Amino acid sequence: MNKQLTPAALFALKEALIHIYWYKKDLKSFLLKSLPKNINISKIDWDALTKRDICILIIDKLFELNNTEILLQLANDICQFRNFDHLKHLEDGDNKASKALSTVKQLKEFIIPYQEKQRAEEERQKRIKLAEERLHLFKSYQEELASLRQEFYSLVTSQDNQQRGFKLENLMNKLFILNDLDPKASFKIMGQQIDGAFTLDGTEFLFEAKWTKSLINSSDLAVFKEKIKTKLENTLGLFLSIDGFSEEGVNAFQSSDKVMILMDGSDLLAILEERISFTELVSRKKQIASREGKIYVPFSQMR
């Protein structure tokens, strides 16, 4: 905030600073706490100068150096005073306390507009910083996604089917991590092999991935369904088959209780090519299954 304080605001600041303490030692102690360390007030001849002269000297010097931020901070610290009981025990203490209260009240009237501008500027800087952080995160996300996309392209041309399956699981786990889905990589529970798991919008998902030459049929889906059924009721399954699913398999599980949703290679490619995010794709598939009873609707067919 570069705008300097007006002469009237400076006068109000001087008057308040002069009156909040009666003794110079108390004033000095306050200033040492309020002012930054690089503002050296020890060089002032505190014995020779009056309290008024000291206050005017300090504020005029800060103004001359264009230290508006320091002046505002000093004013803010002064405005924190709620009472002046420390003055009341002095001779004519009630009048001294009343005068201090009056000068601080007047200072507040001048300082409030500056405080509001300062807060507005701080909020603006926060928004700029947040936007920069989001841009950085977005660029990092894009870079990670581009890396996964190239990894997937290399898998498409791979001839090692077994290794391709393992690498697909690894790729998907990286995708879960990228989307902050609290993933768990491939694991076994009571003899059941689980390719992975993640959490989305409070729902636990078990994950299965297949990359076979044939379409996934009802028997493959039945095995996955049994794995899901052994978990808590709110657990769902996401089955990824790069080459898709047989019509017979989809129909068999579309007519029963729906505990899984299905995605294929075209869905994964849509994610990796940034046509839709993974979380949005899964959320839309879940919504379609809930509203329309369809567990397999590729991204290209979504309305």
Short mmCIF file of N, CA and C in Angstrom, two decimals, residues 4-181:
data_model
loop_
_atom_site.label_atom_id
_atom_site.label_comp_id
_atom_site.label_asym_id
_atom_site.label_seq_id
_atom_site.Cartn_x
_atom_site.Cartn_y
_atom_site.Cartn_z
N GLN A 4 0.32 7.61 0.88
CA GLN A 4 0.76 8.15 2.16
C GLN A 4 -0.42 8.64 2.99
N LEU A 5 -0.18 8.74 4.29
CA LEU A 5 -1.20 9.28 5.18
C LEU A 5 -1.35 10.78 4.95
N THR A 6 -2.56 11.25 5.08
CA THR A 6 -2.82 12.68 4.91
C THR A 6 -2.25 13.45 6.10
N PRO A 7 -2.04 14.77 5.94
CA PRO A 7 -1.56 15.58 7.08
C PRO A 7 -2.47 15.47 8.30
N ALA A 8 -3.78 15.41 8.07
CA ALA A 8 -4.72 15.29 9.19
C ALA A 8 -4.54 13.96 9.92
N ALA A 9 -4.34 12.88 9.15
CA ALA A 9 -4.14 11.56 9.76
C ALA A 9 -2.82 11.52 10.53
N LEU A 10 -1.79 12.16 9.98
CA LEU A 10 -0.49 12.22 10.67
C LEU A 10 -0.61 13.00 11.98
N PHE A 11 -1.36 14.10 11.95
CA PHE A 11 -1.55 14.89 13.16
C PHE A 11 -2.27 14.06 14.23
N ALA A 12 -3.31 13.33 13.81
CA ALA A 12 -4.06 12.49 14.75
C ALA A 12 -3.16 11.40 15.33
N LEU A 13 -2.28 10.85 14.50
CA LEU A 13 -1.35 9.81 14.97
C LEU A 13 -0.37 10.39 16.00
N LYS A 14 0.14 11.57 15.72
CA LYS A 14 1.07 12.21 16.66
C LYS A 14 0.38 12.48 18.01
N GLU A 15 -0.83 13.04 17.95
CA GLU A 15 -1.54 13.38 19.17
C GLU A 15 -1.84 12.13 20.01
N ALA A 16 -2.24 11.06 19.34
CA ALA A 16 -2.54 9.82 20.07
C ALA A 16 -1.27 9.25 20.70
N LEU A 17 -0.17 9.24 19.93
CA LEU A 17 1.09 8.70 20.45
C LEU A 17 1.59 9.52 21.64
N ILE A 18 1.39 10.81 21.58
CA ILE A 18 1.83 11.69 22.68
C ILE A 18 1.07 11.40 23.96
N HIS A 19 -0.22 11.07 23.84
CA HIS A 19 -1.08 11.01 25.03
C HIS A 19 -1.31 9.61 25.61
N ILE A 20 -0.94 8.54 24.89
CA ILE A 20 -1.25 7.20 25.43
C ILE A 20 -0.38 6.85 26.63
N TYR A 21 0.78 7.48 26.74
CA TYR A 21 1.64 7.29 27.92
C TYR A 21 2.06 8.65 28.45
N TRP A 22 2.25 8.71 29.77
CA TRP A 22 2.69 9.96 30.38
C TRP A 22 4.21 10.00 30.50
N TYR A 23 4.79 8.88 30.85
CA TYR A 23 6.24 8.84 31.04
C TYR A 23 6.95 8.39 29.76
N LYS A 24 8.10 9.02 29.51
CA LYS A 24 8.85 8.72 28.28
C LYS A 24 9.37 7.27 28.27
N LYS A 25 9.70 6.74 29.44
CA LYS A 25 10.21 5.36 29.48
C LYS A 25 9.14 4.37 29.04
N ASP A 26 7.87 4.65 29.39
CA ASP A 26 6.77 3.78 28.96
C ASP A 26 6.53 3.91 27.46
N LEU A 27 6.63 5.15 26.98
CA LEU A 27 6.48 5.39 25.54
C LEU A 27 7.58 4.67 24.76
N LYS A 28 8.82 4.76 25.25
CA LYS A 28 9.95 4.12 24.58
C LYS A 28 9.76 2.61 24.54
N SER A 29 9.31 2.04 25.64
CA SER A 29 9.07 0.59 25.71
C SER A 29 8.01 0.17 24.68
N PHE A 30 6.96 0.96 24.57
CA PHE A 30 5.90 0.67 23.60
C PHE A 30 6.43 0.73 22.17
N LEU A 31 7.20 1.78 21.87
CA LEU A 31 7.73 1.95 20.51
C LEU A 31 8.71 0.84 20.13
N LEU A 32 9.51 0.41 21.08
CA LEU A 32 10.45 -0.68 20.81
C LEU A 32 9.72 -1.97 20.44
N LYS A 33 8.53 -2.15 21.00
CA LYS A 33 7.74 -3.35 20.68
C LYS A 33 6.97 -3.18 19.37
N SER A 34 6.52 -1.97 19.09
CA SER A 34 5.66 -1.74 17.93
C SER A 34 6.44 -1.56 16.63
N LEU A 35 7.57 -0.86 16.71
CA LEU A 35 8.33 -0.55 15.50
C LEU A 35 9.26 -1.71 15.12
N PRO A 36 9.55 -1.87 13.83
CA PRO A 36 10.49 -2.91 13.40
C PRO A 36 11.88 -2.69 13.98
N LYS A 37 12.66 -3.75 14.02
CA LYS A 37 13.99 -3.69 14.62
C LYS A 37 14.91 -2.71 13.88
N ASN A 38 14.66 -2.53 12.58
CA ASN A 38 15.55 -1.67 11.80
C ASN A 38 15.28 -0.17 12.04
N ILE A 39 14.22 0.15 12.76
CA ILE A 39 13.95 1.54 13.13
C ILE A 39 14.59 1.79 14.49
N ASN A 40 15.73 2.46 14.47
CA ASN A 40 16.52 2.65 15.69
C ASN A 40 16.12 3.95 16.39
N ILE A 41 15.40 3.81 17.50
CA ILE A 41 14.97 5.00 18.25
C ILE A 41 15.91 5.28 19.43
N SER A 42 16.91 4.42 19.59
CA SER A 42 17.84 4.60 20.72
C SER A 42 18.78 5.79 20.49
N LYS A 43 18.93 6.20 19.22
CA LYS A 43 19.81 7.33 18.92
C LYS A 43 19.19 8.67 19.30
N ILE A 44 17.88 8.65 19.55
CA ILE A 44 17.19 9.88 19.95
C ILE A 44 17.64 10.25 21.37
N ASP A 45 17.81 11.53 21.59
CA ASP A 45 18.18 12.01 22.93
C ASP A 45 16.92 12.09 23.79
N TRP A 46 16.58 10.98 24.42
CA TRP A 46 15.33 10.89 25.17
C TRP A 46 15.33 11.79 26.41
N ASP A 47 16.50 12.12 26.91
CA ASP A 47 16.56 12.96 28.11
C ASP A 47 16.36 14.44 27.77
N ALA A 48 16.92 14.86 26.64
CA ALA A 48 16.89 16.28 26.29
C ALA A 48 15.57 16.71 25.65
N LEU A 49 14.99 15.82 24.84
CA LEU A 49 13.78 16.18 24.10
C LEU A 49 12.53 15.90 24.92
N THR A 50 11.51 16.69 24.64
CA THR A 50 10.21 16.44 25.29
C THR A 50 9.54 15.25 24.62
N LYS A 51 8.55 14.71 25.30
CA LYS A 51 7.80 13.58 24.74
C LYS A 51 7.14 13.98 23.43
N ARG A 52 6.58 15.18 23.37
CA ARG A 52 5.94 15.66 22.14
C ARG A 52 6.95 15.75 21.00
N ASP A 53 8.14 16.32 21.30
CA ASP A 53 9.17 16.44 20.26
C ASP A 53 9.61 15.07 19.74
N ILE A 54 9.73 14.11 20.65
CA ILE A 54 10.14 12.75 20.26
C ILE A 54 9.11 12.13 19.33
N CYS A 55 7.85 12.23 19.68
CA CYS A 55 6.78 11.64 18.86
C CYS A 55 6.73 12.28 17.48
N ILE A 56 6.83 13.61 17.44
CA ILE A 56 6.81 14.32 16.16
C ILE A 56 8.02 13.93 15.32
N LEU A 57 9.19 13.85 15.95
CA LEU A 57 10.42 13.48 15.24
C LEU A 57 10.31 12.10 14.60
N ILE A 58 9.83 11.12 15.35
CA ILE A 58 9.73 9.74 14.85
C ILE A 58 8.74 9.65 13.70
N ILE A 59 7.57 10.23 13.87
CA ILE A 59 6.53 10.11 12.84
C ILE A 59 6.92 10.88 11.59
N ASP A 60 7.48 12.08 11.75
CA ASP A 60 7.91 12.85 10.57
C ASP A 60 9.01 12.12 9.81
N LYS A 61 9.92 11.46 10.54
CA LYS A 61 11.02 10.73 9.88
C LYS A 61 10.47 9.53 9.10
N LEU A 62 9.54 8.82 9.70
CA LEU A 62 8.93 7.68 9.00
C LEU A 62 8.16 8.15 7.77
N PHE A 63 7.50 9.27 7.88
CA PHE A 63 6.77 9.83 6.74
C PHE A 63 7.74 10.25 5.64
N GLU A 64 8.84 10.88 6.05
CA GLU A 64 9.85 11.32 5.09
C GLU A 64 10.44 10.14 4.32
N LEU A 65 10.58 9.01 5.00
CA LEU A 65 11.14 7.80 4.37
C LEU A 65 10.07 6.98 3.64
N ASN A 66 8.85 7.52 3.60
CA ASN A 66 7.74 6.85 2.90
C ASN A 66 7.42 5.49 3.51
N ASN A 67 7.56 5.38 4.83
CA ASN A 67 7.28 4.13 5.53
C ASN A 67 5.81 4.07 5.97
N THR A 68 4.93 4.11 4.98
CA THR A 68 3.49 4.13 5.28
C THR A 68 3.05 2.88 6.02
N GLU A 69 3.59 1.73 5.63
CA GLU A 69 3.21 0.47 6.28
C GLU A 69 3.55 0.49 7.77
N ILE A 70 4.72 1.04 8.10
CA ILE A 70 5.14 1.11 9.50
C ILE A 70 4.26 2.08 10.28
N LEU A 71 3.94 3.21 9.66
CA LEU A 71 3.06 4.19 10.30
C LEU A 71 1.68 3.59 10.56
N LEU A 72 1.18 2.83 9.59
CA LEU A 72 -0.13 2.19 9.77
C LEU A 72 -0.09 1.14 10.87
N GLN A 73 1.00 0.39 10.93
CA GLN A 73 1.12 -0.62 11.98
C GLN A 73 1.19 0.03 13.36
N LEU A 74 1.91 1.15 13.42
CA LEU A 74 1.98 1.90 14.68
C LEU A 74 0.59 2.40 15.08
N ALA A 75 -0.14 2.93 14.09
CA ALA A 75 -1.50 3.41 14.36
C ALA A 75 -2.40 2.26 14.80
N ASN A 76 -2.27 1.12 14.15
CA ASN A 76 -3.07 -0.06 14.53
C ASN A 76 -2.79 -0.47 15.97
N ASP A 77 -1.52 -0.46 16.35
CA ASP A 77 -1.15 -0.83 17.72
C ASP A 77 -1.74 0.15 18.74
N ILE A 78 -1.70 1.42 18.39
CA ILE A 78 -2.27 2.44 19.29
C ILE A 78 -3.78 2.25 19.42
N CYS A 79 -4.42 1.92 18.31
CA CYS A 79 -5.89 1.75 18.31
C CYS A 79 -6.34 0.51 19.08
N GLN A 80 -5.40 -0.34 19.49
CA GLN A 80 -5.75 -1.52 20.28
C GLN A 80 -6.06 -1.16 21.74
N PHE A 81 -5.66 0.03 22.16
CA PHE A 81 -5.93 0.46 23.54
C PHE A 81 -7.44 0.59 23.75
N ARG A 82 -7.94 -0.06 24.80
CA ARG A 82 -9.36 0.00 25.12
C ARG A 82 -9.63 0.92 26.31
N ASN A 83 -8.66 1.06 27.20
CA ASN A 83 -8.80 1.97 28.34
C ASN A 83 -7.42 2.49 28.73
N PHE A 84 -7.44 3.46 29.58
CA PHE A 84 -6.18 4.09 30.00
C PHE A 84 -6.11 4.17 31.53
N ASP A 85 -6.41 3.04 32.13
CA ASP A 85 -6.37 2.97 33.60
C ASP A 85 -4.97 3.25 34.14
N HIS A 86 -3.95 2.98 33.31
CA HIS A 86 -2.58 3.21 33.76
C HIS A 86 -2.28 4.71 33.93
N LEU A 87 -3.16 5.57 33.43
CA LEU A 87 -2.96 7.01 33.59
C LEU A 87 -3.74 7.58 34.78
N LYS A 88 -4.73 6.83 35.24
CA LYS A 88 -5.65 7.38 36.23
C LYS A 88 -5.03 7.60 37.61
N HIS A 89 -3.95 6.89 37.90
CA HIS A 89 -3.32 7.07 39.22
C HIS A 89 -2.43 8.31 39.28
N LEU A 90 -2.23 8.93 38.10
CA LEU A 90 -1.40 10.14 38.05
C LEU A 90 -2.19 11.36 38.53
N GLU A 91 -1.48 12.43 38.76
CA GLU A 91 -2.15 13.69 39.10
C GLU A 91 -3.03 14.11 37.92
N ASP A 92 -4.26 14.47 38.20
CA ASP A 92 -5.23 14.81 37.16
C ASP A 92 -5.40 13.63 36.19
N GLY A 93 -5.35 12.42 36.76
CA GLY A 93 -5.36 11.19 35.95
C GLY A 93 -6.60 11.00 35.11
N ASP A 94 -7.76 11.38 35.64
CA ASP A 94 -8.99 11.20 34.87
C ASP A 94 -8.97 12.02 33.58
N ASN A 95 -8.48 13.23 33.67
CA ASN A 95 -8.39 14.08 32.48
C ASN A 95 -7.35 13.54 31.50
N LYS A 96 -6.24 13.04 32.02
CA LYS A 96 -5.21 12.45 31.15
C LYS A 96 -5.76 11.23 30.42
N ALA A 97 -6.49 10.37 31.14
CA ALA A 97 -7.08 9.17 30.52
C ALA A 97 -8.13 9.56 29.50
N SER A 98 -8.94 10.56 29.83
CA SER A 98 -9.98 11.03 28.91
C SER A 98 -9.37 11.60 27.63
N LYS A 99 -8.30 12.37 27.78
CA LYS A 99 -7.61 12.95 26.62
C LYS A 99 -7.02 11.86 25.74
N ALA A 100 -6.40 10.86 26.36
CA ALA A 100 -5.82 9.75 25.60
C ALA A 100 -6.90 9.01 24.83
N LEU A 101 -8.03 8.74 25.50
CA LEU A 101 -9.14 8.04 24.86
C LEU A 101 -9.68 8.84 23.68
N SER A 102 -9.77 10.15 23.86
CA SER A 102 -10.28 11.03 22.81
C SER A 102 -9.35 11.05 21.59
N THR A 103 -8.05 11.13 21.83
CA THR A 103 -7.10 11.18 20.70
C THR A 103 -7.05 9.85 19.95
N VAL A 104 -7.17 8.74 20.67
CA VAL A 104 -7.19 7.42 20.02
C VAL A 104 -8.46 7.26 19.19
N LYS A 105 -9.58 7.74 19.73
CA LYS A 105 -10.85 7.68 19.00
C LYS A 105 -10.76 8.47 17.70
N GLN A 106 -10.15 9.64 17.77
CA GLN A 106 -10.00 10.47 16.57
C GLN A 106 -9.06 9.79 15.57
N LEU A 107 -8.01 9.16 16.08
CA LEU A 107 -7.08 8.45 15.20
C LEU A 107 -7.79 7.33 14.45
N LYS A 108 -8.65 6.60 15.15
CA LYS A 108 -9.39 5.50 14.52
C LYS A 108 -10.20 5.99 13.33
N GLU A 109 -10.82 7.16 13.48
CA GLU A 109 -11.64 7.70 12.40
C GLU A 109 -10.82 7.96 11.14
N PHE A 110 -9.58 8.38 11.31
CA PHE A 110 -8.71 8.63 10.17
C PHE A 110 -8.12 7.33 9.61
N ILE A 111 -7.86 6.37 10.48
CA ILE A 111 -7.13 5.17 10.09
C ILE A 111 -8.02 4.11 9.45
N ILE A 112 -9.29 4.05 9.84
CA ILE A 112 -10.20 3.01 9.32
C ILE A 112 -10.17 2.91 7.80
N PRO A 113 -10.27 4.03 7.04
CA PRO A 113 -10.21 3.91 5.57
C PRO A 113 -8.91 3.29 5.08
N TYR A 114 -7.80 3.63 5.73
CA TYR A 114 -6.51 3.04 5.36
C TYR A 114 -6.48 1.55 5.68
N GLN A 115 -7.06 1.19 6.82
CA GLN A 115 -7.11 -0.22 7.20
C GLN A 115 -7.93 -1.02 6.20
N GLU A 116 -9.04 -0.44 5.75
CA GLU A 116 -9.90 -1.13 4.78
C GLU A 116 -9.17 -1.31 3.46
N LYS A 117 -8.45 -0.27 3.04
CA LYS A 117 -7.67 -0.39 1.80
C LYS A 117 -6.56 -1.42 1.96
N GLN A 118 -5.96 -1.42 3.14
CA GLN A 118 -4.89 -2.38 3.41
C GLN A 118 -5.42 -3.81 3.37
N ARG A 119 -6.58 -4.03 3.99
CA ARG A 119 -7.19 -5.37 3.97
C ARG A 119 -7.56 -5.78 2.55
N ALA A 120 -8.09 -4.81 1.78
CA ALA A 120 -8.46 -5.10 0.39
C ALA A 120 -7.23 -5.49 -0.42
N GLU A 121 -6.12 -4.79 -0.18
CA GLU A 121 -4.87 -5.10 -0.88
C GLU A 121 -4.34 -6.46 -0.46
N GLU A 122 -4.43 -6.77 0.83
CA GLU A 122 -3.98 -8.08 1.32
C GLU A 122 -4.81 -9.20 0.70
N GLU A 123 -6.13 -8.98 0.60
CA GLU A 123 -7.00 -9.97 -0.02
C GLU A 123 -6.67 -10.14 -1.50
N ARG A 124 -6.37 -9.01 -2.16
CA ARG A 124 -6.00 -9.08 -3.58
C ARG A 124 -4.72 -9.88 -3.77
N GLN A 125 -3.74 -9.64 -2.90
CA GLN A 125 -2.49 -10.38 -2.97
C GLN A 125 -2.70 -11.87 -2.70
N LYS A 126 -3.61 -12.18 -1.76
CA LYS A 126 -3.93 -13.59 -1.48
C LYS A 126 -4.54 -14.25 -2.70
N ARG A 127 -5.45 -13.52 -3.38
CA ARG A 127 -6.09 -14.07 -4.58
C ARG A 127 -5.07 -14.32 -5.68
N ILE A 128 -4.14 -13.38 -5.82
CA ILE A 128 -3.09 -13.53 -6.84
C ILE A 128 -2.23 -14.76 -6.52
N LYS A 129 -1.85 -14.88 -5.24
CA LYS A 129 -1.03 -16.02 -4.83
C LYS A 129 -1.76 -17.33 -5.04
N LEU A 130 -3.06 -17.35 -4.67
CA LEU A 130 -3.86 -18.56 -4.84
C LEU A 130 -3.98 -18.93 -6.31
N ALA A 131 -4.18 -17.91 -7.16
CA ALA A 131 -4.30 -18.16 -8.60
C ALA A 131 -2.99 -18.72 -9.15
N GLU A 132 -1.87 -18.18 -8.67
CA GLU A 132 -0.55 -18.67 -9.11
C GLU A 132 -0.33 -20.11 -8.65
N GLU A 133 -0.75 -20.41 -7.42
CA GLU A 133 -0.60 -21.78 -6.90
C GLU A 133 -1.47 -22.74 -7.70
N ARG A 134 -2.70 -22.31 -8.01
CA ARG A 134 -3.59 -23.17 -8.80
C ARG A 134 -3.04 -23.41 -10.19
N LEU A 135 -2.47 -22.34 -10.78
CA LEU A 135 -1.87 -22.48 -12.10
C LEU A 135 -0.70 -23.45 -12.06
N HIS A 136 0.11 -23.34 -11.00
CA HIS A 136 1.25 -24.25 -10.84
C HIS A 136 0.78 -25.69 -10.69
N LEU A 137 -0.27 -25.88 -9.86
CA LEU A 137 -0.81 -27.23 -9.66
C LEU A 137 -1.40 -27.77 -10.95
N PHE A 138 -2.08 -26.88 -11.70
CA PHE A 138 -2.69 -27.30 -12.96
C PHE A 138 -1.62 -27.72 -13.96
N LYS A 139 -0.54 -26.93 -14.01
CA LYS A 139 0.55 -27.27 -14.93
C LYS A 139 1.20 -28.59 -14.51
N SER A 140 1.38 -28.77 -13.19
CA SER A 140 1.96 -30.02 -12.70
C SER A 140 1.05 -31.19 -13.02
N TYR A 141 -0.27 -30.98 -12.85
CA TYR A 141 -1.26 -32.01 -13.16
C TYR A 141 -1.17 -32.37 -14.64
N GLN A 142 -1.11 -31.35 -15.50
CA GLN A 142 -1.03 -31.60 -16.94
C GLN A 142 0.24 -32.36 -17.30
N GLU A 143 1.34 -31.98 -16.67
CA GLU A 143 2.61 -32.66 -16.95
C GLU A 143 2.55 -34.13 -16.54
N GLU A 144 1.99 -34.39 -15.34
CA GLU A 144 1.85 -35.77 -14.87
C GLU A 144 0.93 -36.57 -15.79
N LEU A 145 -0.16 -35.93 -16.20
CA LEU A 145 -1.12 -36.61 -17.08
C LEU A 145 -0.49 -36.90 -18.44
N ALA A 146 0.31 -35.97 -18.94
CA ALA A 146 1.00 -36.18 -20.21
C ALA A 146 1.96 -37.37 -20.11
N SER A 147 2.61 -37.50 -18.96
CA SER A 147 3.52 -38.62 -18.74
C SER A 147 2.76 -39.95 -18.73
N LEU A 148 1.60 -39.96 -18.07
CA LEU A 148 0.76 -41.17 -18.04
C LEU A 148 0.23 -41.49 -19.43
N ARG A 149 -0.08 -40.46 -20.19
CA ARG A 149 -0.58 -40.66 -21.55
C ARG A 149 0.48 -41.35 -22.41
N GLN A 150 1.72 -40.88 -22.32
CA GLN A 150 2.80 -41.51 -23.08
C GLN A 150 3.04 -42.94 -22.60
N GLU A 151 2.90 -43.15 -21.31
CA GLU A 151 3.06 -44.50 -20.74
C GLU A 151 1.99 -45.43 -21.31
N PHE A 152 0.77 -44.92 -21.42
CA PHE A 152 -0.32 -45.74 -21.97
C PHE A 152 -0.09 -46.05 -23.45
N TYR A 153 0.36 -45.04 -24.20
CA TYR A 153 0.63 -45.26 -25.63
C TYR A 153 1.68 -46.37 -25.82
N SER A 154 2.68 -46.38 -24.96
CA SER A 154 3.73 -47.41 -25.07
C SER A 154 3.17 -48.79 -24.73
N LEU A 155 2.19 -48.84 -23.81
CA LEU A 155 1.57 -50.12 -23.45
C LEU A 155 0.74 -50.67 -24.61
N VAL A 156 0.13 -49.77 -25.37
CA VAL A 156 -0.71 -50.19 -26.50
C VAL A 156 0.10 -51.01 -27.50
N THR A 157 1.36 -50.65 -27.69
CA THR A 157 2.20 -51.34 -28.67
C THR A 157 2.98 -52.51 -28.06
N SER A 158 2.84 -52.72 -26.76
CA SER A 158 3.58 -53.80 -26.09
C SER A 158 3.02 -55.16 -26.48
N GLN A 159 3.91 -56.12 -26.62
CA GLN A 159 3.51 -57.49 -26.97
C GLN A 159 3.49 -58.42 -25.76
N ASP A 160 3.98 -57.93 -24.63
CA ASP A 160 4.02 -58.73 -23.41
C ASP A 160 2.73 -58.52 -22.63
N ASN A 161 1.76 -59.41 -22.84
CA ASN A 161 0.43 -59.23 -22.26
C ASN A 161 0.44 -59.23 -20.74
N GLN A 162 1.25 -60.12 -20.13
CA GLN A 162 1.28 -60.19 -18.68
C GLN A 162 1.86 -58.92 -18.07
N GLN A 163 3.00 -58.48 -18.60
CA GLN A 163 3.61 -57.25 -18.11
C GLN A 163 2.73 -56.03 -18.38
N ARG A 164 2.02 -56.08 -19.49
CA ARG A 164 1.12 -54.97 -19.83
C ARG A 164 0.02 -54.83 -18.78
N GLY A 165 -0.47 -55.97 -18.30
CA GLY A 165 -1.51 -55.94 -17.27
C GLY A 165 -1.00 -55.35 -15.97
N PHE A 166 0.20 -55.76 -15.56
CA PHE A 166 0.80 -55.21 -14.33
C PHE A 166 1.06 -53.71 -14.47
N LYS A 167 1.56 -53.32 -15.64
CA LYS A 167 1.87 -51.90 -15.86
C LYS A 167 0.60 -51.05 -15.93
N LEU A 168 -0.49 -51.65 -16.41
CA LEU A 168 -1.76 -50.93 -16.43
C LEU A 168 -2.23 -50.65 -15.00
N GLU A 169 -2.11 -51.65 -14.13
CA GLU A 169 -2.47 -51.45 -12.72
C GLU A 169 -1.64 -50.32 -12.11
N ASN A 170 -0.35 -50.32 -12.42
CA ASN A 170 0.55 -49.29 -11.90
C ASN A 170 0.17 -47.91 -12.43
N LEU A 171 -0.16 -47.85 -13.71
CA LEU A 171 -0.58 -46.59 -14.32
C LEU A 171 -1.83 -46.05 -13.64
N MET A 172 -2.80 -46.93 -13.40
CA MET A 172 -4.05 -46.50 -12.78
C MET A 172 -3.82 -46.04 -11.34
N ASN A 173 -2.92 -46.70 -10.64
CA ASN A 173 -2.61 -46.28 -9.27
C ASN A 173 -2.01 -44.87 -9.27
N LYS A 174 -1.16 -44.59 -10.25
CA LYS A 174 -0.60 -43.23 -10.39
C LYS A 174 -1.71 -42.22 -10.68
N LEU A 175 -2.68 -42.63 -11.48
CA LEU A 175 -3.81 -41.75 -11.80
C LEU A 175 -4.64 -41.46 -10.55
N PHE A 176 -4.83 -42.48 -9.72
CA PHE A 176 -5.55 -42.29 -8.45
C PHE A 176 -4.80 -41.30 -7.55
N ILE A 177 -3.49 -41.47 -7.48
CA ILE A 177 -2.66 -40.58 -6.65
C ILE A 177 -2.74 -39.15 -7.17
N LEU A 178 -2.68 -39.00 -8.49
CA LEU A 178 -2.73 -37.68 -9.12
C LEU A 178 -4.03 -36.95 -8.78
N ASN A 179 -5.09 -37.73 -8.58
CA ASN A 179 -6.40 -37.14 -8.28
C ASN A 179 -6.73 -37.15 -6.78
N ASP A 180 -5.71 -37.40 -5.94
CA ASP A 180 -5.88 -37.36 -4.48
C ASP A 180 -7.01 -38.26 -4.00
N LEU A 181 -7.00 -39.51 -4.44
CA LEU A 181 -8.09 -40.43 -4.13
C LEU A 181 -7.72 -41.45 -3.06
#
